[in-house]
Coordinates of C-alpha atoms in Angstrom, one line a residue:
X13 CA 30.6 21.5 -13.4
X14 CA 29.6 23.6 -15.9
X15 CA 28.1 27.4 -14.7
X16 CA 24.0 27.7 -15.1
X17 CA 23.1 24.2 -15.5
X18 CA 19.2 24.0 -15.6
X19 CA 18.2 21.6 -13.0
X20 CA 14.4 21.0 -14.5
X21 CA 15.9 20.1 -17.7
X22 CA 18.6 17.6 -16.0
X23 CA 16.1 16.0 -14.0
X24 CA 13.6 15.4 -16.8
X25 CA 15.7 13.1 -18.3
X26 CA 16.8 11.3 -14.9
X27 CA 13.1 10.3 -14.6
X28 CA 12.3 6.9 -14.0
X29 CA 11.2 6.2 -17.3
X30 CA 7.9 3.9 -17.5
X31 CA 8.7 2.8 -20.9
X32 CA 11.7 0.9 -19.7
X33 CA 8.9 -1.2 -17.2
X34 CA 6.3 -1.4 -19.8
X35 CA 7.5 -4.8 -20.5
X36 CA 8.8 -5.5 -16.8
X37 CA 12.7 -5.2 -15.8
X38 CA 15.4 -7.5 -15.4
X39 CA 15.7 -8.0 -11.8
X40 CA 19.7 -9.2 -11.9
X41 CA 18.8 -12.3 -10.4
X42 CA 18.6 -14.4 -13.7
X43 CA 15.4 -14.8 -12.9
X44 CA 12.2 -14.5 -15.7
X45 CA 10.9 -11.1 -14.9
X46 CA 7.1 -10.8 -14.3
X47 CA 5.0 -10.9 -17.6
X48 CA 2.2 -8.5 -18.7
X49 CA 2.3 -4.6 -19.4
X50 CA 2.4 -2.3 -16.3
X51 CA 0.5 0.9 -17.4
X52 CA 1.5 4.2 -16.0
X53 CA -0.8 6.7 -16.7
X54 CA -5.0 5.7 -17.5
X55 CA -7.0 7.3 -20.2
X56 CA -8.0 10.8 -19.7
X57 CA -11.4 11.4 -17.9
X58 CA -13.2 13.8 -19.9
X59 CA -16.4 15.2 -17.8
X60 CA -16.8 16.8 -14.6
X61 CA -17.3 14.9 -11.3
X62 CA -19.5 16.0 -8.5
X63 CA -17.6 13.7 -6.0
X64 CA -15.4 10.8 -6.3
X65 CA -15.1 8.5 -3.3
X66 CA -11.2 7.2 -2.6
X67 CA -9.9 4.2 0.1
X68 CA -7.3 4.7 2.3
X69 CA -6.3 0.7 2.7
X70 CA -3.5 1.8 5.6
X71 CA -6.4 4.1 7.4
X72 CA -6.6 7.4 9.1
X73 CA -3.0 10.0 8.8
X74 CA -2.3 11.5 11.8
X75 CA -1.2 14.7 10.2
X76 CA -1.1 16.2 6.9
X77 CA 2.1 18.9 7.8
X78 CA 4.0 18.0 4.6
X79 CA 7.2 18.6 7.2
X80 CA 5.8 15.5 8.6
X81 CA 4.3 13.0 6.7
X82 CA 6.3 9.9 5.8
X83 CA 3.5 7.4 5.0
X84 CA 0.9 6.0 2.6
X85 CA -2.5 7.5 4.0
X86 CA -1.2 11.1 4.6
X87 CA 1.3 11.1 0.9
X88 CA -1.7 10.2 -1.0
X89 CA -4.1 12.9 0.5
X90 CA -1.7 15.3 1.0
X91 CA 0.2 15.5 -2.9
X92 CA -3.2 17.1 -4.1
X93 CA -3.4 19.5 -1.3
X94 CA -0.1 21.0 -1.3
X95 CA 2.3 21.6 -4.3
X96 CA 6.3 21.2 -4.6
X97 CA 8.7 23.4 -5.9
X98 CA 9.1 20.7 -8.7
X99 CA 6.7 18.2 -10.0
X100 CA 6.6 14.7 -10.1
X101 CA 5.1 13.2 -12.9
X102 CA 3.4 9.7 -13.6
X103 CA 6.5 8.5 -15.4
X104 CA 8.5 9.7 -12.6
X105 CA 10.1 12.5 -14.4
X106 CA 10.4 15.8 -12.8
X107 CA 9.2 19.4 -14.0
X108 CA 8.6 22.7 -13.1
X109 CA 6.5 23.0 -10.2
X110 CA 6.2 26.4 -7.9
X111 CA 9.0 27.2 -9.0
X112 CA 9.4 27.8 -13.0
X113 CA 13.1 27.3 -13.0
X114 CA 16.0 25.5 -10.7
X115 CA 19.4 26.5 -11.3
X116 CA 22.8 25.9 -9.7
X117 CA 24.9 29.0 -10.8
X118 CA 27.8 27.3 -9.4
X119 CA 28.9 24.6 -6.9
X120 CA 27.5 26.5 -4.2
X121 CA 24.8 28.2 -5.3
X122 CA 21.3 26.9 -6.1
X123 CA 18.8 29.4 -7.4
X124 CA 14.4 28.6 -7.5
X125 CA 13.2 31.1 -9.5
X126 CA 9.5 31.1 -8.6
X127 CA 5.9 31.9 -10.1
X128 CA 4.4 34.7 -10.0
X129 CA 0.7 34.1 -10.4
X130 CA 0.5 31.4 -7.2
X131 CA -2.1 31.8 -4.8
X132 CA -3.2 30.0 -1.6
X133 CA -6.5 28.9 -1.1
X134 CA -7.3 32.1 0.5
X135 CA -6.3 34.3 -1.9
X136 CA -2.7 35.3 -0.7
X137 CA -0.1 35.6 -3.3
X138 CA 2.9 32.8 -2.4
X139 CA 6.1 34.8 -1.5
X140 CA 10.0 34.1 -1.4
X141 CA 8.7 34.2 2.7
X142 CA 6.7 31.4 2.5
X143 CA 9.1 29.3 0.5
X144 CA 12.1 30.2 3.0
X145 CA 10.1 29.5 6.1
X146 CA 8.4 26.5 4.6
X147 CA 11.8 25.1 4.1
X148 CA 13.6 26.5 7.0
X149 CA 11.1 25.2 9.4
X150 CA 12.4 21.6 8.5
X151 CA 15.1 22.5 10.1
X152 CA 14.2 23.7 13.3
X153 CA 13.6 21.3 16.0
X154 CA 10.9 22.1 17.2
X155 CA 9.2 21.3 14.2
X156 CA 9.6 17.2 14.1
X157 CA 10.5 17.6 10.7
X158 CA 11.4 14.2 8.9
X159 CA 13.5 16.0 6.1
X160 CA 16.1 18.4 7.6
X161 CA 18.7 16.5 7.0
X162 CA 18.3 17.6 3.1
X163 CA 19.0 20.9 4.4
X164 CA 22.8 19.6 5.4
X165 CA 24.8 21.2 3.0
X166 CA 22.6 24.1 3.1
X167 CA 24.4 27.4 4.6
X168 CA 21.6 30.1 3.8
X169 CA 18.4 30.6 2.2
X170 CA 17.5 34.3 1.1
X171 CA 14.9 36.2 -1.1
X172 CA 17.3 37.3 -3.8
X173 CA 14.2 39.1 -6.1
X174 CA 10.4 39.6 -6.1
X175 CA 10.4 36.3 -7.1
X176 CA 13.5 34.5 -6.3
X177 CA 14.9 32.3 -3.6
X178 CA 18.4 31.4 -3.6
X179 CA 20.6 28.7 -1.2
X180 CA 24.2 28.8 -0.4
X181 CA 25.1 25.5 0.1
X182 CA 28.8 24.0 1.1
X183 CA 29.2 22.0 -2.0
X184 CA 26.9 20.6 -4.8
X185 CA 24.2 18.6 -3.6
X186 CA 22.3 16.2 -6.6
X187 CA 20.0 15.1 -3.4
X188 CA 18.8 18.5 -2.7
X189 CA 17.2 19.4 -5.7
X190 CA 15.4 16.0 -6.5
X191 CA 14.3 16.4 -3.3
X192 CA 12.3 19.5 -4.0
X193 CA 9.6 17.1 -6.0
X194 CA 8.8 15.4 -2.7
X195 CA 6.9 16.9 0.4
X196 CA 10.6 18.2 1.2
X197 CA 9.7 20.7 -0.9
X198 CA 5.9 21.5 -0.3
X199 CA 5.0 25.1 0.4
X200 CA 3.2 26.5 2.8
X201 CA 1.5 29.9 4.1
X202 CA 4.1 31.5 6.2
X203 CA 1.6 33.8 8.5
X204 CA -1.3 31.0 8.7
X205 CA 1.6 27.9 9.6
X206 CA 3.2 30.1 12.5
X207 CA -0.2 30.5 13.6
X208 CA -1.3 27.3 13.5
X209 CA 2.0 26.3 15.6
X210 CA 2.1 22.3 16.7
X211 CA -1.3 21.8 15.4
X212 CA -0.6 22.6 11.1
X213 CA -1.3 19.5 9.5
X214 CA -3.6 18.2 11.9
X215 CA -8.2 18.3 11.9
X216 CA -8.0 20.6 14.1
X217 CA -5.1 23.4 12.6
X218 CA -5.4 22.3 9.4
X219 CA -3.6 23.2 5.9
X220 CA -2.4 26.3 4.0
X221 CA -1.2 25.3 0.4
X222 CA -1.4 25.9 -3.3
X223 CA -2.6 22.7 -4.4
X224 CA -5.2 22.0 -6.7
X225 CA -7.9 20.6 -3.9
X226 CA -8.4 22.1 -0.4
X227 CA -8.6 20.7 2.7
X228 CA -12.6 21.0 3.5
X229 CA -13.2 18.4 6.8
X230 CA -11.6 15.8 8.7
X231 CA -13.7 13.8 10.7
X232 CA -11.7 11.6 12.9
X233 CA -12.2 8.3 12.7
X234 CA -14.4 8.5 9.4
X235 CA -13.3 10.1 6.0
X236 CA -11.2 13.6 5.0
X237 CA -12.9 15.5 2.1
X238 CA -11.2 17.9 -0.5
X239 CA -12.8 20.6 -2.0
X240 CA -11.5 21.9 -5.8
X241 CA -9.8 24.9 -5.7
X242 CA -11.7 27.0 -8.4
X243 CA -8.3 29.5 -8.3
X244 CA -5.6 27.0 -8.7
X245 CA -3.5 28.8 -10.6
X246 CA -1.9 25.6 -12.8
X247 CA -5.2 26.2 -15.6
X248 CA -4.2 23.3 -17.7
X249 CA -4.7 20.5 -14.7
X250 CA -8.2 22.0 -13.1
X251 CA -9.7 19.4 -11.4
X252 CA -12.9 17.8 -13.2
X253 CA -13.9 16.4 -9.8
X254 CA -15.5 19.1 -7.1
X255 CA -14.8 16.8 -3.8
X256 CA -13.0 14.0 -2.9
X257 CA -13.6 12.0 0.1
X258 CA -11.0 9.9 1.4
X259 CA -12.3 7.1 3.6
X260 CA -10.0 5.2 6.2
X261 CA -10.7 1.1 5.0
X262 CA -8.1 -0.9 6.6
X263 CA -10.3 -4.5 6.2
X264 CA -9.7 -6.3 2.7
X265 CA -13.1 -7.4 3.3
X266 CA -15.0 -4.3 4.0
X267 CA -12.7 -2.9 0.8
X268 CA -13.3 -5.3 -1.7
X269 CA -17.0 -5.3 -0.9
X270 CA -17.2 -1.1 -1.3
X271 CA -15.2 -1.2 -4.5
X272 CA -17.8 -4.1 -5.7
X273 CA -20.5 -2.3 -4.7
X274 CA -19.8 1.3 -6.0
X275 CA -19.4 3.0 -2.5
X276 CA -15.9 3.5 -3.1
X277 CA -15.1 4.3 -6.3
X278 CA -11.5 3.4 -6.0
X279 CA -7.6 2.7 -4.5
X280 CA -4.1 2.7 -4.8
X281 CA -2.0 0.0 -2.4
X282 CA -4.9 -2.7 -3.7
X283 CA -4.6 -5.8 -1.5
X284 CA -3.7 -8.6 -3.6
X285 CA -7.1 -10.6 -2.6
X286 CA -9.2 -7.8 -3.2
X287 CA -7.6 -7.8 -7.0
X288 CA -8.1 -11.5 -7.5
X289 CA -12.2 -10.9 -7.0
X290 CA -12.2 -7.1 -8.6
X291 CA -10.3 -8.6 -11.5
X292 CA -13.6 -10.4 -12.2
X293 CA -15.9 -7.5 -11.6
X294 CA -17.1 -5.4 -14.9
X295 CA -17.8 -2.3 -12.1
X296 CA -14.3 -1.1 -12.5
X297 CA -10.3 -2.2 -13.7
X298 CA -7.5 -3.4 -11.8
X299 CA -4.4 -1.5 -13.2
X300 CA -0.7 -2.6 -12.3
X301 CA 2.0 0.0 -12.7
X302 CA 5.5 0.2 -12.1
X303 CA 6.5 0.9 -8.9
X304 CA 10.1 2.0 -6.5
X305 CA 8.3 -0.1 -3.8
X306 CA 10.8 -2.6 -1.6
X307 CA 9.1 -5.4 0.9
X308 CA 12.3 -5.7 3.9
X309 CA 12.4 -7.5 7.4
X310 CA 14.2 -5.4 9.6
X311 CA 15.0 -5.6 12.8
X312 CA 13.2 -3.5 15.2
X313 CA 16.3 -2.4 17.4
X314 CA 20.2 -3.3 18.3
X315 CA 19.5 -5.2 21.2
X316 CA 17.3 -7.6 19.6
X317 CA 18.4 -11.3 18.7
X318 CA 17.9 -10.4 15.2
X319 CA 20.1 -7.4 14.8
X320 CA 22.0 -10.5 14.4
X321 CA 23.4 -10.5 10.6
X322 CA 24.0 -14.5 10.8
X323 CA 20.1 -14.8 12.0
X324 CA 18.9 -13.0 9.1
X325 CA 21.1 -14.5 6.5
X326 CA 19.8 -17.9 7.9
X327 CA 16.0 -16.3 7.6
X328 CA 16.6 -15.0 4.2
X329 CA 18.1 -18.6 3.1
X330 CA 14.9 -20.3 4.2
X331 CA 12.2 -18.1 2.5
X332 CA 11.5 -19.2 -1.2
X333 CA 10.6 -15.7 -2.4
X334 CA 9.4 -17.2 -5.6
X335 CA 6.6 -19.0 -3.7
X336 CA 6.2 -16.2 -1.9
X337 CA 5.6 -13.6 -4.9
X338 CA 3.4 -16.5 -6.2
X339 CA 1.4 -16.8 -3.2
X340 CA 1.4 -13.6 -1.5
X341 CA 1.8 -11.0 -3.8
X342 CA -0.2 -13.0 -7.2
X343 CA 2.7 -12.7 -8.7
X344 CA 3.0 -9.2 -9.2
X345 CA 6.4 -8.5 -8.0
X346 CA 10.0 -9.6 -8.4
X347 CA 12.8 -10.5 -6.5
X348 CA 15.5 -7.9 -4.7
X349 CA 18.9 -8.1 -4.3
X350 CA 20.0 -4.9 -1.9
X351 CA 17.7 -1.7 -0.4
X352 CA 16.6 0.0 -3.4
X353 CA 14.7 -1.7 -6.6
X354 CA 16.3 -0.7 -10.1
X355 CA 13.4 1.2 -11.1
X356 CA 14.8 4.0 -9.1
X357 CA 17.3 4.6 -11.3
X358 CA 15.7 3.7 -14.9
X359 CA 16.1 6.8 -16.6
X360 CA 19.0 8.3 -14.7
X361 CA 21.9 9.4 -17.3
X362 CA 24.1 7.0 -15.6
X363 CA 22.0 4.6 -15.3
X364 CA 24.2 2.1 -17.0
X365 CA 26.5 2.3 -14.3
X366 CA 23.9 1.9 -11.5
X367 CA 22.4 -1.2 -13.8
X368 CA 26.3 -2.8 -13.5
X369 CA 26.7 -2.4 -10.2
X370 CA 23.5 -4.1 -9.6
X371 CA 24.2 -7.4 -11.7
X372 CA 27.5 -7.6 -10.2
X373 CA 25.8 -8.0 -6.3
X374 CA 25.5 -11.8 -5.4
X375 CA 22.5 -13.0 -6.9
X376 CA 19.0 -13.5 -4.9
X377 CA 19.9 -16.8 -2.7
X378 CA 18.1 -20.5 -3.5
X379 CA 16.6 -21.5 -0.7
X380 CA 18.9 -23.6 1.4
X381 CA 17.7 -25.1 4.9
X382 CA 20.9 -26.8 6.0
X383 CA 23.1 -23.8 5.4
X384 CA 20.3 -21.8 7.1
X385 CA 19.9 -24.4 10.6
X386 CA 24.4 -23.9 10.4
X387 CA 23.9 -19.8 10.3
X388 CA 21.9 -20.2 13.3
X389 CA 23.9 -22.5 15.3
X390 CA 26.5 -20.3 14.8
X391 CA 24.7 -17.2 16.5
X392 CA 23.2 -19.2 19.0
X393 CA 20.0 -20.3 20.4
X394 CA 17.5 -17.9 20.3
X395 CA 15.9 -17.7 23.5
X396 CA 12.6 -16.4 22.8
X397 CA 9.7 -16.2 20.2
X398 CA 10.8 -13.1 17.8
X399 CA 8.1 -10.6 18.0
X400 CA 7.3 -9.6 14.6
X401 CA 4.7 -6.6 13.6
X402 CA 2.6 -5.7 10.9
X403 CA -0.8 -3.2 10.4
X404 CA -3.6 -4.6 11.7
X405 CA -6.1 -5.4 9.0
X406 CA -3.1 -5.8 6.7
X407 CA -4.0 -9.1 4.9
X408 CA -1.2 -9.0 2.7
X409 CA 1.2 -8.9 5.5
X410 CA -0.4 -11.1 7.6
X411 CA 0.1 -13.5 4.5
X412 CA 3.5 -12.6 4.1
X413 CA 4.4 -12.7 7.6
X414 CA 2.7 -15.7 7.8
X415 CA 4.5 -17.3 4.8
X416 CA 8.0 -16.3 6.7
X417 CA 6.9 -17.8 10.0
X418 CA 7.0 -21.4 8.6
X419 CA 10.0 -20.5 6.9
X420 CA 11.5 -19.7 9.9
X421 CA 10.4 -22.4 12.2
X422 CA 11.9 -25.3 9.8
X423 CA 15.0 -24.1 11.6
X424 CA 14.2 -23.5 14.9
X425 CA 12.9 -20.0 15.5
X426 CA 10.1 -18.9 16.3
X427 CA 8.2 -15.8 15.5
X428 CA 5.3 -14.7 17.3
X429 CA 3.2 -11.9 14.6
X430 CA 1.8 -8.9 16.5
X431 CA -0.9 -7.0 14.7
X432 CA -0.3 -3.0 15.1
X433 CA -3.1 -0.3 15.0
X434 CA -2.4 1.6 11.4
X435 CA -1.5 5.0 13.6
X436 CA 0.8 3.2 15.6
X437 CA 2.9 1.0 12.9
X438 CA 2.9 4.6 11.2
X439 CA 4.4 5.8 14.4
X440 CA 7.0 3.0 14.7
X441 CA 8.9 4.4 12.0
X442 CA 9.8 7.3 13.6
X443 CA 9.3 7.1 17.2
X444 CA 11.8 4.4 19.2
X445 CA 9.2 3.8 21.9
X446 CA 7.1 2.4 20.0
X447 CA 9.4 -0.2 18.9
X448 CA 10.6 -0.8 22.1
X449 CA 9.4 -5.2 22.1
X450 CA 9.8 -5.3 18.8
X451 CA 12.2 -7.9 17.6
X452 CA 11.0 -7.6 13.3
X453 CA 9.2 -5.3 11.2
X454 CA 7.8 -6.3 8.0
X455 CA 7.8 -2.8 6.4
X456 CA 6.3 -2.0 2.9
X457 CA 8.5 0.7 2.0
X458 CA 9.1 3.1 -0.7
X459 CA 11.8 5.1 -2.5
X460 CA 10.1 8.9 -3.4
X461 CA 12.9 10.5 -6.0
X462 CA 15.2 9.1 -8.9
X463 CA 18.2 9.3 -6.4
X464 CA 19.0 5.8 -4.5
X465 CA 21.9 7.5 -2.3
X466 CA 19.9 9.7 -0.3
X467 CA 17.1 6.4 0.3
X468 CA 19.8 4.2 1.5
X469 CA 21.4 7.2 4.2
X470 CA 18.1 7.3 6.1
X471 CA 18.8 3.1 7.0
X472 CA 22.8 3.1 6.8
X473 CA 24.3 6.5 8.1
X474 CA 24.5 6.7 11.5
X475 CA 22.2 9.7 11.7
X476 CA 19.9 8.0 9.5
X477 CA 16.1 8.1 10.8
X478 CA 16.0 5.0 10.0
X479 CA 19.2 3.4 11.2
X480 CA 17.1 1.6 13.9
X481 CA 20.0 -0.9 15.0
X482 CA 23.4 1.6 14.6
X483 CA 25.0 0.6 11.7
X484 CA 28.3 2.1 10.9
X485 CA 30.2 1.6 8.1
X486 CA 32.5 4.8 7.9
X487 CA 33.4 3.8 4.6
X488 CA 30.1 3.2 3.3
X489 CA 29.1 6.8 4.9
X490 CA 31.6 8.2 2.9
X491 CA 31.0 6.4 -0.4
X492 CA 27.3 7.8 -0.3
X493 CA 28.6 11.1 0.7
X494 CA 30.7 10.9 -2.6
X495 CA 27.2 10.2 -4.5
X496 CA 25.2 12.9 -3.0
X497 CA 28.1 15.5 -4.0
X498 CA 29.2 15.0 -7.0
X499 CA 27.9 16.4 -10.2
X500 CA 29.2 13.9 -12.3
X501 CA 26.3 11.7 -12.8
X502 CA 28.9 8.9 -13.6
X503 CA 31.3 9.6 -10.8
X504 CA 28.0 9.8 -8.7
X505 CA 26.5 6.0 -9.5
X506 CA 30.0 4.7 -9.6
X507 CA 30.3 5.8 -5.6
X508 CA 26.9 4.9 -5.1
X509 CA 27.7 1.0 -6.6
X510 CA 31.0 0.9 -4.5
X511 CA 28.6 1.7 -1.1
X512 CA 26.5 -0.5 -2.3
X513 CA 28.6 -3.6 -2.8
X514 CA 29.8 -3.0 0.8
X515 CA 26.2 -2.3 2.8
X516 CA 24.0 -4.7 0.7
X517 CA 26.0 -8.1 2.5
X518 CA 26.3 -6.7 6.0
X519 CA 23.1 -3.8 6.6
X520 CA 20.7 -6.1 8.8
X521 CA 18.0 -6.4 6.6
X522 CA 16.4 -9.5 4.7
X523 CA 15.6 -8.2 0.9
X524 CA 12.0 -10.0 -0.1
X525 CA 10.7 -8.2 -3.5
X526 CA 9.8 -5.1 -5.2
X527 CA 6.3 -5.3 -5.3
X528 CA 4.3 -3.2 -8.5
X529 CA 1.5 -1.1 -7.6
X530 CA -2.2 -1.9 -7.8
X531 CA -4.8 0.5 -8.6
X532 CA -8.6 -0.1 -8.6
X533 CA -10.6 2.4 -10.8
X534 CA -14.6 2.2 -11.1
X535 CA -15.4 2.5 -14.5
X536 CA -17.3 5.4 -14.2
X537 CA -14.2 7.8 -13.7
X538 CA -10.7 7.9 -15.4
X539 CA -7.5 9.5 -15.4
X540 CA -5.2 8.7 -12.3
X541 CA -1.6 7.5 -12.8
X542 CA -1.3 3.7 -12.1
X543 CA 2.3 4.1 -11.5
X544 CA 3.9 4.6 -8.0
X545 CA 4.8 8.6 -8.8
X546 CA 0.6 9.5 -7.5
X547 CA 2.7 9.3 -3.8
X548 CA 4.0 12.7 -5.0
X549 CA 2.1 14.1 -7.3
X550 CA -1.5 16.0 -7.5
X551 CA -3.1 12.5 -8.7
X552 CA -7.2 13.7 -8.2
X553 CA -6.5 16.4 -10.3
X554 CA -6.4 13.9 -13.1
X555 CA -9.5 12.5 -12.7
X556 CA -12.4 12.8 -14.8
X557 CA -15.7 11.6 -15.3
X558 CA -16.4 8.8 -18.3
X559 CA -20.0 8.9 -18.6
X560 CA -20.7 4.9 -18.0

């Protein structure tokens, strides 16, 4: 590896470029990729706002501590609130963030250069302190952090200048510095965070960031309001809109009818009904964009019947995920063949070799109800109704859930749907209790950064947060450890394909689709990104009035 390779400029061109999705993407299955245009970014709003009004479809985040978030209510609130060392932007390329520069000087050295005209909202210049102990805190256990682990390689993190932070790491690490774009690599006060202890992130210790918005109230059970930060120091992306109210809408019905109406001017994560009636509407647009978003059924834990490869192959051969994308998702997704959609690598340098990897895995299966009834013979009766779970309120995976219950009872197993409160399917993720009786989990999940290796380690490592049934694969391990190390972008997808050809056949999981993302904007504003990357970027910044 070449000495002082500029990591901004590497990782600008890794972006997942939305000009590749304009049109839609192959999905490898030989399958007729969705039609229409998905949009990326919308028209500029040009005139201030005096307050916009903004659903939360998965409801109320039960913290805002960007150590800790790992979800769609508190990603969307939180990217305006509290900036990253890089930037995401709507085309899912990466630039300069807090820090102006990011450099590995060698193998083992990774250098952030920072800015030096950063404030926090109360007027306290940002420090090499609070980057160190924003990221060292990850760390610590005590925290609950859910991204230490990008920390692995890490051996030290110093102030090395006035304005300079610089890790020693045990080997080069592509993860770690995509990584910085996410909430991995959110800054916080130092002094107001150790104060706050436990409670940071929370309405009661609240936030200390950089971000473009504030955190102004947080009334449980009811909405979270930003204020604009008049100081933020990035000039060129002022907000045009003073306050922001997020408001916790879990209902399709209740939605659709505030989004008609006006009360709520708008949404990401728009529930597929709620399209089909606001599609009609002249009050606003429906906007699809391209998305890294995967729709799985996973099993819930190892002891569960269906930790049971042969019981999800049989599942997976009896759902027609063509009828399903047709009648669940209105047709706005397409099918997937292994964890991680193909957007996620669209612009990568190597994405050739990721793209050939892909095509080579088997192709999405027919559906095939004899083969299906002979998988599940072969593991044996199930003995009881599979408990599956999905958010309450959650009409699109009721639907979908739904749609895979018939499937599955043409060959003789049942599956009883259990509708979870949004705080505690959000907790399910992370917190084995609570999945303790759960047999499935219909999870609508996400990839964050351009890098597929370091997705795919959470659910197949055996350290992985998400490694709810103990996979082990010591080869696969190794394979992704070979992709997260090497600089050698090709060396690095060829691993990553190799792992993949291995975990995609025998990981229990049931691949459904990769869904696009939904918008709805009134027509009286404009300016948000339509494209999955507003999960880590200051999206409400963009926002501006239109004057209709």
């Amino acid at each position: 590896m070449a000495a002082k390779k500029s990591v901004l400029t590497v990782l600008t061109s890794v972006g997942l470029l939305a000009a590749t999705a304009c049109t839609g993407s192959s999905n490898g299955s030989g399958r007729a990729p969705t039609p229409g245009r998905l949009t990326t970014s919308t028209t500029p709003g040009s005139s201030e706002l005096d307050r916009v009004t903004w659903a939360l479809p998965y409801g109320e985040p039960t913290t805002l501590d960007p150590a800790k978030i790992g979800d769609y209510s508190p990603q969307t609130v939180e990217a305006n609130l509290c900036d990253t060392l890089t930037r995401m932007n709507a085309d899912f390329s990466l630039s300069p963030g807090l820090a102006r520069k990011v450099t590995w000087t060698d193998d083992r050295t990774l250098v952030l250069d920072l800015r030096s005209d950063v404030e926090f909202w109360d007027g306290e210049p940002m420090t090499p302190q609070d980057v160190i102990h924003s990221l060292e805190r990850q760390r610590n256990p005590r925290t609950q952090a859910l991204y230490g682990n990008y920390l692995a390689s890490v051996t030290s993190i110093r102030a090395t200048g006035p304005h300079q932070v610089t890790l020693r790491t045990k080997g080069y690490d592509q993860t770690l510095t995509k990584a910085l774009s996410t909430s991995f690599g959110a800054v916080s006060e130092k002094t107001y965070t150790e104060k706050a202890g436990p409670a940071y992130g929370t309405a009661k210790g609240g936030l200390m960031c950089t971000g473009p918005f504030k955190l102004g109230s947080w009334k449980s059970g009811g909405s979270i309001t930003l204020e604009r930060n008049d100081a933020y120091w990035d000039t060129g992306l002022k907000p045009k809109a003073r306050q922001v109210e997020f408001r916790f809408i879990t209902d399709n019905n209740t939605l659709t009818g505030a989004l008609l109406s006006g009360e709520v001017d708008g949404t990401y994560e728009l529930p597929p009904s709620s399209a089909t009636a606001l599609g009609k509407a002249d009050s606003g647009t429906v906007y699809l964009g391209p998305s890294t978003q995967n729709v799985l059924l996973i099993p819930g834990h190892a002891d569960s019947p269906a930790a049971d490869r042969r019981l999800l192959d049989a599942l997976s051969l009896v759902i027609d995920r063509d009828a399903l994308i047709r009648n669940v998702f209105g047709g706005d997704a397409t099918t997937l063949k292994s964890l991680v959609p193909p957007l996620t690598w669209r612009g990568d340098r190597a994405a050739a070799q990721f793209d050939a990897a892909y095509a080579a895995l088997p192709a999405v299966p027919e559906p095939d109800e004899r083969k299906a009834k002979r998988l599940v013979a072969e593991a044996g009766p199930v003995p009881r109704p599979l408990v599956a779970a999905i958010p309450a309120g959650d009409q699109r995976g009721l639907q979908a859930l739904t749609f895979i219950q018939a499937a599955a009872d043409r060959i003789g197993v049942a599956i009883e749907i259990k509708q979870l409160q949004p705080a505690e399917m959000s907790s399910l993720f992370y917190d084995p209790s609570v999945r303790e009786g759960l047999d499935l989990i219909l999870t609508f999940g996400y990839v964050t950064m351009p890098d597929p290796s370091s997705y795919v380690a959470e659910m197949v490592d055996p350290r992985g947060i998400f490694n709810w049934t103990h996979y082990d694969n010591p080869e696969v391990t190794r394979l992704l450890d070979r992709a997260r190390t090497s600089s050698d972008p090709v060396a690095s997808a060829q691993a990553y394909g190799e792992a993949q050809a291995l975990f995609t056949p025998t990981v229990p999981a049931v691949y459904l689709a990769t869904t696009h993302e939904r918008m709805f904007m009134n027509k009286r504003l404009s300016g948000a990104p339509a494209s999955f990357a507003y999960m880590g970027m200051p999206w409400a910044a963009h926002l501006g009035g239109t004057d209709k």
